[in-house]
């Protein structure tokens, strides 16, 4: 069936470097995508979202890129800090789907080395 | 705003016992979601409500699971009888509409 997956289950970066977390999705009907951050012992926290009519969106130190041609989503974190260490999930929502059709990927663990 | 509040934070119970998880959504949010998170399956949607009405419960594993939302400020997820394979972290989330899920801190359930 349709699913959201991640290329890299773990990512280790040096403090101050940029991080790139990737996500592949297979549902061409998806039109809304979200990145979440989950710290240990906490629930997922919204980071940034993007709609399918855009290919790039920037937030504070984060940028999401959407490539609909290859069904690929990425999250870029600039100047990665120790506080960025967490598991990052991408999620997709299908066009015309109900609110509940938010499908989460398995997650990528980001570790920031001081 | 206190966010989405879940209780208890941790629950350890014996197989066969009834377990009730509780959630208080953010005031004014029309949607409420129950998710289950495991290492093997990640985050799975169990059920969600809109204006206190269950909309989609296709993710509920089996009849042992039930969820209610008697009013806009409270929801429960009940497992009866519980089994070891139900061990997971259960999250409640609420949303004012199409975007902006806010998750609670979760309930870590261990069934022994």
Coordinates of N, CA and C in Angstrom, one line a residue:
Chain A
X1 N 0.8 -1.2 0.0 CA 0.0 0.0 0.0 C 0.8 1.2 0.0
X2 N 0.2 2.4 0.0 CA 1.0 3.6 0.0 C 1.6 3.8 1.3
X3 N 2.8 4.4 1.3 CA 3.5 4.6 2.6 C 4.5 5.7 2.5
X4 N 4.8 6.2 3.7 CA 5.9 7.2 3.7 C 7.1 6.5 4.3
X5 N 8.2 6.7 3.7 CA 9.4 6.1 4.3 C 10.6 7.0 4.4
X6 N 11.7 6.6 5.0 CA 12.8 7.4 5.2 C 14.0 6.7 4.6
X7 N 14.9 7.5 4.0 CA 16.1 6.9 3.4 C 17.1 6.5 4.5
X8 N 17.3 7.3 5.5 CA 18.3 7.1 6.6 C 17.6 7.0 7.9
X9 N 17.8 5.9 8.6 CA 17.2 5.8 9.9 C 18.0 6.6 11.0
X10 N 19.3 6.8 10.8 CA 20.1 7.6 11.8 C 21.0 8.5 11.0
X11 N 21.2 9.7 11.7 CA 22.1 10.7 11.1 C 22.9 11.3 12.3
X12 N 24.2 11.3 12.1 CA 25.0 12.0 13.1 C 25.8 13.1 12.5
X13 N 25.7 14.3 13.1 CA 26.3 15.5 12.5 C 27.1 16.2 13.6
X14 N 28.0 17.0 13.2 CA 28.8 17.9 14.1 C 28.0 19.1 14.4
X15 N 28.1 19.6 15.6 CA 27.5 20.8 16.0 C 28.0 21.9 15.1
X16 N 27.0 22.7 14.6 CA 27.3 23.8 13.7 C 27.2 23.5 12.2
X17 N 27.2 22.2 11.9 CA 27.1 21.8 10.5 C 25.6 21.8 10.2
X18 N 25.3 21.7 8.9 CA 23.9 21.7 8.4 C 23.5 20.2 8.4
X19 N 22.2 20.0 8.6 CA 21.7 18.6 8.6 C 20.6 18.5 7.5
X20 N 20.6 17.4 6.9 CA 19.6 17.1 5.8 C 18.9 15.8 6.1
X21 N 17.7 15.8 6.4 CA 16.9 14.6 6.6 C 16.0 14.4 5.5
X22 N 16.0 13.2 4.9 CA 15.2 12.9 3.7 C 14.0 12.0 4.0
X23 N 13.1 12.1 3.1 CA 11.8 11.3 3.2 C 11.3 11.1 1.8
X24 N 10.9 9.8 1.6 CA 10.3 9.5 0.3 C 8.8 9.1 0.5
X25 N 8.0 9.6 -0.3 CA 6.6 9.3 -0.2 C 6.1 8.6 -1.5
X26 N 5.1 7.8 -1.4 CA 4.7 7.1 -2.6 C 3.3 7.4 -3.1
X27 N 2.6 8.2 -2.3 CA 1.2 8.6 -2.7 C 1.2 9.8 -3.5
X28 N 1.0 9.7 -4.8 CA 1.0 10.9 -5.6 C -0.2 11.8 -5.3
X29 N -1.2 11.3 -4.6 CA -2.3 12.2 -4.3 C -2.1 13.0 -3.1
X30 N -1.0 12.8 -2.4 CA -0.7 13.6 -1.2 C -0.5 15.1 -1.6
X31 N -1.0 16.0 -0.8 CA -0.9 17.4 -1.2 C -0.4 18.3 0.0
X32 N -0.2 17.7 1.1 CA 0.2 18.4 2.3 C 1.2 17.6 3.1
X33 N 2.3 18.2 3.5 CA 3.4 17.5 4.1 C 3.9 18.2 5.3
X34 N 4.2 17.5 6.4 CA 4.6 18.1 7.6 C 5.9 17.4 8.2
X35 N 6.7 18.1 8.8 CA 7.8 17.6 9.5 C 7.6 17.8 11.0
X36 N 7.8 16.7 11.8 CA 7.7 16.7 13.2 C 9.0 16.4 13.9
X37 N 9.2 16.9 15.0 CA 10.4 16.6 15.8 C 9.9 15.9 17.1
X38 N 10.5 14.8 17.5 CA 10.1 14.2 18.7 C 11.4 13.9 19.6
X39 N 11.4 14.6 20.7 CA 12.4 14.4 21.7 C 12.1 13.3 22.6
X40 N 13.1 12.7 23.3 CA 12.9 11.6 24.1 C 11.8 11.9 25.2
X41 N 10.8 11.0 25.3 CA 9.8 11.1 26.3 C 8.8 12.2 26.1
X42 N 8.8 12.7 24.9 CA 7.8 13.7 24.5 C 7.0 13.3 23.3
X43 N 5.9 14.0 23.1 CA 5.2 13.8 21.8 C 5.8 14.6 20.7
X44 N 5.4 14.2 19.5 CA 5.9 14.9 18.3 C 5.5 16.4 18.3
X45 N 6.4 17.2 17.8 CA 6.2 18.6 17.8 C 6.3 19.1 16.4
X46 N 5.3 19.9 16.0 CA 5.3 20.5 14.6 C 6.5 21.4 14.4
X47 N 7.2 21.1 13.2 CA 8.3 22.0 12.9 C 7.9 22.9 11.7
X48 N 7.5 22.3 10.6 CA 7.2 23.1 9.4 C 6.4 22.2 8.5
X49 N 5.6 22.9 7.7 CA 4.8 22.2 6.7 C 4.9 22.8 5.3
X50 N 4.4 22.1 4.3 CA 4.5 22.6 3.0 C 3.3 22.0 2.2
X51 N 2.8 22.8 1.3 CA 1.7 22.2 0.4 C 2.3 21.9 -0.9
X52 N 1.6 21.1 -1.7 CA 2.1 20.6 -2.9 C 2.3 21.6 -4.0
X53 N 1.7 22.8 -3.8 CA 1.8 23.9 -4.8 C 3.1 24.7 -4.6
X54 N 3.9 24.2 -3.6 CA 5.2 24.9 -3.3 C 6.3 23.9 -3.4
X55 N 7.5 24.3 -3.7 CA 8.6 23.4 -3.7 C 9.6 23.7 -2.6
X56 N 9.4 24.8 -1.9 CA 10.3 25.2 -0.8 C 9.6 26.1 0.2
X57 N 10.0 25.9 1.4 CA 9.4 26.8 2.4 C 10.5 26.9 3.6
X58 N 10.6 28.1 4.1 CA 11.7 28.3 5.1 C 11.0 28.7 6.4
X59 N 11.7 28.3 7.4 CA 11.3 28.7 8.8 C 12.6 29.2 9.5
X60 N 12.5 29.2 10.8 CA 13.7 29.6 11.5 C 14.7 28.5 11.5
X61 N 15.8 28.6 10.9 CA 16.9 27.6 10.7 C 16.5 26.3 10.0
X62 N 15.2 26.2 9.6 CA 14.8 25.0 8.9 C 14.2 25.4 7.6
X63 N 14.4 24.5 6.6 CA 13.9 24.6 5.3 C 13.4 23.3 4.8
X64 N 12.2 23.3 4.3 CA 11.6 22.0 3.7 C 11.6 22.2 2.2
X65 N 12.1 21.1 1.5 CA 12.1 21.1 0.1 C 11.2 19.9 -0.4
X66 N 10.4 20.2 -1.4 CA 9.5 19.2 -1.9 C 9.8 19.0 -3.4
X67 N 10.0 17.8 -3.8 CA 10.3 17.4 -5.2 C 9.2 16.4 -5.6
X68 N 8.1 17.0 -6.2 CA 7.0 16.1 -6.5 C 7.3 15.1 -7.7
X69 N 8.3 15.5 -8.5 CA 8.6 14.6 -9.6 C 9.1 13.3 -9.1
X70 N 9.9 13.3 -8.1 CA 10.5 12.0 -7.6 C 9.9 11.7 -6.2
X71 N 8.9 12.4 -5.8 CA 8.2 12.2 -4.6 C 9.1 12.1 -3.4
X72 N 9.8 13.2 -3.2 CA 10.8 13.3 -2.2 C 10.7 14.6 -1.4
X73 N 10.9 14.5 -0.1 CA 10.8 15.6 0.8 C 12.0 15.6 1.7
X74 N 12.5 16.8 1.9 CA 13.7 16.9 2.8 C 13.5 18.0 3.8
X75 N 14.2 17.8 4.9 CA 14.2 18.9 6.0 C 15.7 19.3 6.1
X76 N 16.0 20.5 6.0 CA 17.3 21.0 6.2 C 17.3 21.9 7.5
X77 N 18.3 21.6 8.3 CA 18.5 22.3 9.5 C 19.8 23.0 9.5
X78 N 19.8 24.3 9.6 CA 21.1 25.1 9.5 C 21.7 25.2 10.8
X79 N 23.1 25.1 10.8 CA 23.8 25.3 12.1 C 23.2 24.5 13.2
X80 N 23.3 23.2 13.0 CA 22.7 22.2 13.9 C 23.2 22.4 15.3
X81 N 22.3 22.3 16.3 CA 22.7 22.5 17.7 C 22.3 21.3 18.5
X82 N 23.0 21.1 19.6 CA 22.7 19.9 20.4 C 21.2 19.7 20.7
X83 N 20.5 20.8 20.9 CA 19.0 20.8 21.1 C 18.2 20.3 19.9
X84 N 18.9 20.1 18.8 CA 18.2 19.6 17.6 C 18.2 18.0 17.6
X85 N 18.9 17.4 18.5 CA 19.0 16.0 18.7 C 17.6 15.5 19.0
X86 N 17.1 14.6 18.1 CA 15.7 14.1 18.3 C 15.4 13.1 17.1
X87 N 14.2 12.6 17.1 CA 13.8 11.8 16.0 C 12.9 12.7 15.2
X88 N 13.1 12.7 13.9 CA 12.3 13.6 13.0 C 11.4 12.7 12.1
X89 N 10.2 13.1 12.0 CA 9.2 12.3 11.2 C 8.7 13.2 10.1
X90 N 8.5 12.7 8.9 CA 7.7 13.3 7.9 C 6.3 12.7 7.9
X91 N 5.4 13.5 7.5 CA 4.0 13.0 7.4 C 3.4 13.6 6.2
X92 N 2.4 12.8 5.6 CA 1.7 13.3 4.4 C 0.2 13.2 4.6
X93 N -0.4 14.1 3.9 CA -1.9 14.1 3.9 C -2.4 14.0 2.5
X94 N -3.3 13.1 2.3 CA -3.7 12.8 0.9 C -4.8 13.9 0.5
X95 N -4.6 14.3 -0.8 CA -5.5 15.3 -1.3 C -7.0 14.8 -1.2
X96 N -7.8 15.7 -0.6 CA -9.2 15.4 -0.5 C -9.5 14.4 0.7
X97 N -8.4 14.0 1.3 CA -8.6 13.0 2.4 C -9.1 13.7 3.6
X98 N -9.6 13.0 4.5 CA -10.1 13.6 5.7 C -8.9 14.0 6.6
X99 N -9.2 14.7 7.6 CA -8.1 15.2 8.5 C -7.3 14.0 9.0
X100 N -7.9 12.9 9.2 CA -7.2 11.8 9.8 C -6.3 11.1 8.9
X101 N -6.2 11.4 7.6 CA -5.3 10.8 6.7 C -3.9 11.3 6.7
X102 N -3.4 11.5 7.9 CA -2.0 12.0 8.1 C -1.2 10.8 8.4
X103 N -0.4 10.4 7.4 CA 0.4 9.2 7.5 C 1.9 9.5 7.9
X104 N 2.4 8.9 8.9 CA 3.7 9.2 9.4 C 4.7 8.2 8.9
X105 N 5.9 8.7 8.6 CA 7.0 7.9 8.3 C 7.6 7.3 9.6
X106 N 8.6 6.4 9.4 CA 9.1 5.7 10.6 C 10.1 6.5 11.4
X107 N 10.6 7.6 10.9 CA 11.5 8.5 11.6 C 12.9 8.4 11.4
X108 N 13.7 9.4 11.5 CA 15.1 9.5 11.4 C 15.7 10.1 12.7
X109 N 16.6 9.4 13.3 CA 17.2 9.9 14.6 C 18.4 10.8 14.2
X110 N 18.3 12.0 14.7 CA 19.4 12.9 14.5 C 20.2 13.1 15.8
X111 N 21.5 12.8 15.7 CA 22.4 13.0 16.8 C 23.4 14.1 16.5
X112 N 23.5 15.0 17.4 CA 24.4 16.1 17.2 C 25.6 16.0 18.1
X113 N 26.8 15.9 17.5 CA 28.0 15.8 18.3 C 28.6 17.1 18.7
X114 N 28.9 17.4 19.9 CA 29.4 18.7 20.4 C 30.9 18.9 19.9
Chain B
X1 N -1.7 28.4 27.7 CA -2.4 27.2 27.2 C -1.5 26.0 27.7
X2 N -2.1 25.0 28.4 CA -1.4 23.9 28.9 C -1.1 22.8 27.8
X3 N -1.7 23.0 26.7 CA -1.5 22.0 25.6 C -2.4 20.8 25.8
X4 N -2.1 19.8 25.1 CA -2.9 18.5 25.2 C -2.4 17.8 26.4
X5 N -3.3 17.4 27.3 CA -2.9 16.8 28.5 C -3.4 15.3 28.5
X6 N -2.4 14.5 28.8 CA -2.7 13.0 28.8 C -2.4 12.5 30.2
X7 N -3.2 11.5 30.6 CA -2.9 10.8 31.9 C -3.3 9.4 31.8
X8 N -2.7 8.5 32.5 CA -1.4 8.7 33.2 C -0.2 8.8 32.3
X9 N 0.9 9.2 32.7 CA 2.1 9.2 31.9 C 2.7 7.8 31.7
X10 N 2.5 7.0 32.7 CA 3.0 5.7 32.7 C 1.9 4.8 33.3
X11 N 1.8 3.6 32.7 CA 0.8 2.6 33.2 C 1.4 1.2 33.0
X12 N 1.5 0.5 34.1 CA 1.9 -0.9 34.0 C 0.7 -1.7 34.5
X13 N 0.3 -2.7 33.8 CA -0.8 -3.5 34.1 C -0.6 -4.9 33.8
X14 N -1.3 -5.8 34.4 CA -1.2 -7.2 34.1 C -2.2 -7.6 32.9
X15 N -1.7 -8.5 32.1 CA -2.5 -9.0 31.0 C -3.9 -9.4 31.5
X16 N -4.9 -9.0 30.7 CA -6.3 -9.3 31.1 C -7.0 -8.1 31.8
X17 N -6.2 -7.2 32.3 CA -6.8 -6.1 33.0 C -7.3 -5.0 32.0
X18 N -8.3 -4.2 32.5 CA -8.8 -3.1 31.7 C -7.9 -1.9 31.9
X19 N -7.6 -1.2 30.8 CA -6.8 0.0 30.9 C -7.5 1.2 30.3
X20 N -7.5 2.3 31.0 CA -8.2 3.5 30.4 C -7.2 4.6 30.4
X21 N -7.0 5.2 29.2 CA -6.1 6.3 28.9 C -7.0 7.5 28.7
X22 N -6.5 8.7 29.2 CA -7.3 9.9 29.2 C -6.6 11.0 28.5
X23 N -7.4 11.9 27.9 CA -6.9 13.0 27.1 C -7.8 14.2 27.3
X24 N -7.2 15.3 27.5 CA -7.9 16.6 27.5 C -7.3 17.4 26.3
X25 N -8.0 17.7 25.3 CA -7.5 18.4 24.1 C -7.4 19.9 24.4
X26 N -6.8 20.6 23.5 CA -6.7 22.1 23.6 C -8.1 22.7 23.4
X27 N -8.4 23.6 24.3 CA -9.7 24.2 24.1 C -9.9 24.9 22.8
X28 N -11.1 24.6 22.2 CA -11.3 25.2 20.9 C -10.9 24.3 19.7
X29 N -10.2 23.3 19.9 CA -9.8 22.4 18.9 C -11.0 21.4 18.6
X30 N -11.3 21.3 17.3 CA -12.5 20.5 16.9 C -12.1 19.1 16.6
X31 N -10.8 18.8 16.4 CA -10.4 17.4 16.1 C -9.6 16.8 17.2
X32 N -9.8 15.6 17.5 CA -9.0 14.8 18.5 C -8.6 13.5 17.9
X33 N -7.3 13.2 18.1 CA -6.8 12.0 17.5 C -6.1 11.1 18.6
X34 N -6.2 9.8 18.4 CA -5.5 8.8 19.2 C -4.5 8.1 18.3
X35 N -3.2 8.1 18.7 CA -2.2 7.4 17.9 C -1.5 6.4 18.9
X36 N -0.9 5.4 18.3 CA -0.1 4.5 19.0 C 1.3 4.4 18.3
X37 N 2.3 4.4 19.2 CA 3.7 4.4 18.6 C 4.4 3.2 19.2
X38 N 5.0 2.5 18.3 CA 5.9 1.4 18.6 C 7.1 1.4 17.7
X39 N 8.2 0.8 18.2 CA 9.4 0.8 17.3 C 9.2 0.1 16.0
X40 N 8.4 -0.9 16.0 CA 8.2 -1.7 14.8 C 7.3 -1.0 13.8
X41 N 6.2 -0.4 14.3 CA 5.2 0.2 13.4 C 5.2 1.7 13.3
X42 N 5.9 2.3 14.2 CA 5.9 3.8 14.2 C 4.6 4.3 14.7
X43 N 4.2 5.5 14.2 CA 3.0 6.2 14.7 C 1.8 5.7 13.8
X44 N 0.9 5.2 14.5 CA -0.3 4.7 13.8 C -1.6 5.4 14.3
X45 N -2.4 5.9 13.4 CA -3.6 6.5 13.8 C -4.6 5.4 14.2
X46 N -5.2 5.5 15.4 CA -6.2 4.5 15.9 C -7.6 5.0 15.5
X47 N -7.9 6.2 15.9 CA -9.2 6.8 15.7 C -9.1 8.3 15.8
X48 N -10.1 9.0 15.2 CA -10.2 10.4 15.4 C -11.6 10.9 15.4
X49 N -11.8 12.0 16.1 CA -13.1 12.6 16.4 C -13.1 14.0 15.8
X50 N -14.3 14.4 15.3 CA -14.5 15.7 14.9 C -15.8 16.2 15.6
X51 N -15.7 17.3 16.4 CA -16.8 17.8 17.2 C -17.4 16.6 18.0
X52 N -16.6 15.9 18.6 CA -16.9 14.8 19.6 C -17.5 13.5 18.9
X53 N -17.6 13.6 17.6 CA -18.1 12.4 16.9 C -17.0 11.6 16.3
X54 N -17.0 10.3 16.5 CA -15.9 9.5 15.9 C -16.1 9.4 14.3
X55 N -15.1 9.8 13.6 CA -15.1 9.9 12.2 C -14.5 8.6 11.5
X56 N -13.4 8.2 12.0 CA -12.7 7.1 11.4 C -12.0 6.2 12.5
X57 N -12.5 5.0 12.7 CA -11.9 4.2 13.7 C -11.3 2.9 13.0
X58 N -11.0 3.0 11.8 CA -10.5 1.9 11.0 C -9.1 1.4 11.6
X59 N -8.4 2.3 12.3 CA -7.1 2.0 12.8 C -7.2 1.3 14.2
X60 N -8.3 1.2 14.7 CA -8.5 0.5 16.0 C -8.2 -1.0 15.8
X61 N -7.2 -1.6 16.5 CA -6.8 -2.9 16.2 C -7.8 -4.0 16.3
X62 N -8.7 -4.0 17.2 CA -9.7 -5.0 17.4 C -10.7 -4.5 18.4
X63 N -11.7 -5.4 18.7 CA -12.8 -5.0 19.5 C -12.4 -4.7 21.0
X64 N -11.2 -5.1 21.3 CA -10.7 -4.9 22.7 C -10.5 -3.4 22.9
X65 N -10.3 -2.6 21.8 CA -10.1 -1.2 21.9 C -11.4 -0.4 21.7
X66 N -11.6 0.6 22.5 CA -12.7 1.5 22.3 C -12.3 2.9 22.7
X67 N -12.9 3.8 22.1 CA -12.7 5.2 22.4 C -14.0 6.0 22.5
X68 N -14.0 7.0 23.4 CA -15.2 7.8 23.6 C -14.7 9.3 23.7
X69 N -15.6 10.1 23.4 CA -15.4 11.6 23.6 C -16.8 12.2 24.0
X70 N -17.0 12.1 25.3 CA -18.3 12.5 25.8 C -18.6 14.0 25.7
X71 N -17.5 14.8 25.7 CA -17.6 16.2 25.5 C -16.4 16.8 24.8
X72 N -16.4 18.1 24.6 CA -15.3 18.7 23.8 C -14.0 18.7 24.6
X73 N -14.0 18.5 25.9 CA -12.8 18.6 26.6 C -12.2 17.3 27.2
X74 N -12.8 16.2 26.7 CA -12.3 14.9 27.3 C -12.5 13.8 26.4
X75 N -11.5 12.9 26.4 CA -11.7 11.7 25.6 C -10.9 10.5 26.3
X76 N -11.4 9.3 26.1 CA -10.8 8.2 26.7 C -10.5 7.1 25.7
X77 N -9.5 6.4 25.9 CA -9.2 5.2 25.1 C -9.1 4.0 26.0
X78 N -9.9 3.0 25.8 CA -10.0 1.9 26.7 C -9.5 0.6 26.0
X79 N -8.8 -0.2 26.7 CA -8.4 -1.5 26.2 C -8.9 -2.5 27.3
X80 N -9.7 -3.5 26.8 CA -10.2 -4.5 27.7 C -10.6 -5.7 26.9
X81 N -9.9 -6.9 27.2 CA -8.8 -7.0 28.1 C -7.5 -6.6 27.5
X82 N -6.5 -6.2 28.3 CA -5.2 -5.8 27.7 C -4.4 -7.0 27.5
X83 N -3.4 -6.9 26.5 CA -2.5 -8.0 26.2 C -1.1 -7.4 26.1
X84 N -0.1 -8.2 26.2 CA 1.3 -7.7 26.2 C 1.6 -7.0 24.9
X85 N 1.0 -7.4 23.8 CA 1.3 -6.8 22.5 C 0.7 -5.4 22.4
X86 N -0.1 -5.0 23.4 CA -0.7 -3.6 23.4 C 0.3 -2.6 24.0
X87 N 1.4 -3.1 24.5 CA 2.5 -2.3 25.1 C 3.0 -1.3 24.0
X88 N 2.9 0.0 24.3 CA 3.3 1.0 23.4 C 3.2 2.3 24.1
X89 N 3.5 3.4 23.3 CA 3.2 4.7 23.8 C 2.0 5.2 23.0
X90 N 1.0 5.7 23.8 CA -0.3 6.1 23.2 C -0.3 7.7 23.2
X91 N -0.5 8.3 22.1 CA -0.5 9.7 22.0 C -1.9 10.2 21.7
X92 N -2.3 11.3 22.3 CA -3.5 12.0 21.9 C -3.0 13.3 21.3
X93 N -3.7 13.7 20.2 CA -3.4 15.0 19.6 C -4.7 15.7 19.3
X94 N -4.6 17.0 19.2 CA -5.8 17.8 18.8 C -5.5 18.8 17.8
X95 N -6.5 19.3 17.1 CA -6.2 20.2 16.0 C -7.4 21.1 15.8
X96 N -7.2 22.4 15.4 CA -8.4 23.2 15.1 C -8.9 23.0 13.7
X97 N -8.3 22.3 12.9 CA -8.8 22.1 11.6 C -7.9 21.3 10.7
X98 N -7.6 21.7 9.5 CA -6.8 21.0 8.6 C -5.4 20.9 8.9
X99 N -4.9 21.8 9.7 CA -3.4 21.8 10.0 C -3.2 22.0 11.5
X100 N -2.0 21.8 11.9 CA -1.7 22.2 13.3 C -2.0 21.2 14.3
X101 N -1.6 19.9 14.1 CA -1.7 18.9 15.2 C -0.9 19.3 16.3
X102 N -1.4 19.2 17.6 CA -0.6 19.4 18.8 C -0.7 18.1 19.5
X103 N 0.4 17.4 19.8 CA 0.4 16.2 20.5 C 0.6 16.4 22.0
X104 N 0.0 15.5 22.8 CA 0.3 15.4 24.2 C 1.6 14.7 24.4
X105 N 2.0 14.5 25.7 CA 3.2 13.9 26.0 C 3.2 12.4 26.0
X106 N 2.0 11.8 25.8 CA 1.9 10.4 25.7 C 1.7 9.6 27.0
X107 N 1.1 8.4 26.8 CA 1.0 7.5 28.0 C 1.8 6.2 27.5
X108 N 2.8 5.9 28.3 CA 3.6 4.7 28.1 C 2.9 3.5 28.8
X109 N 2.4 2.6 28.0 CA 1.7 1.5 28.5 C 2.5 0.2 28.4
X110 N 2.6 -0.5 29.6 CA 3.3 -1.7 29.6 C 2.4 -2.8 30.2
X111 N 2.1 -3.8 29.4 CA 1.3 -4.9 29.8 C 2.1 -6.1 30.0
X112 N 2.1 -6.6 31.3 CA 3.0 -7.7 31.6 C 2.2 -9.0 31.8

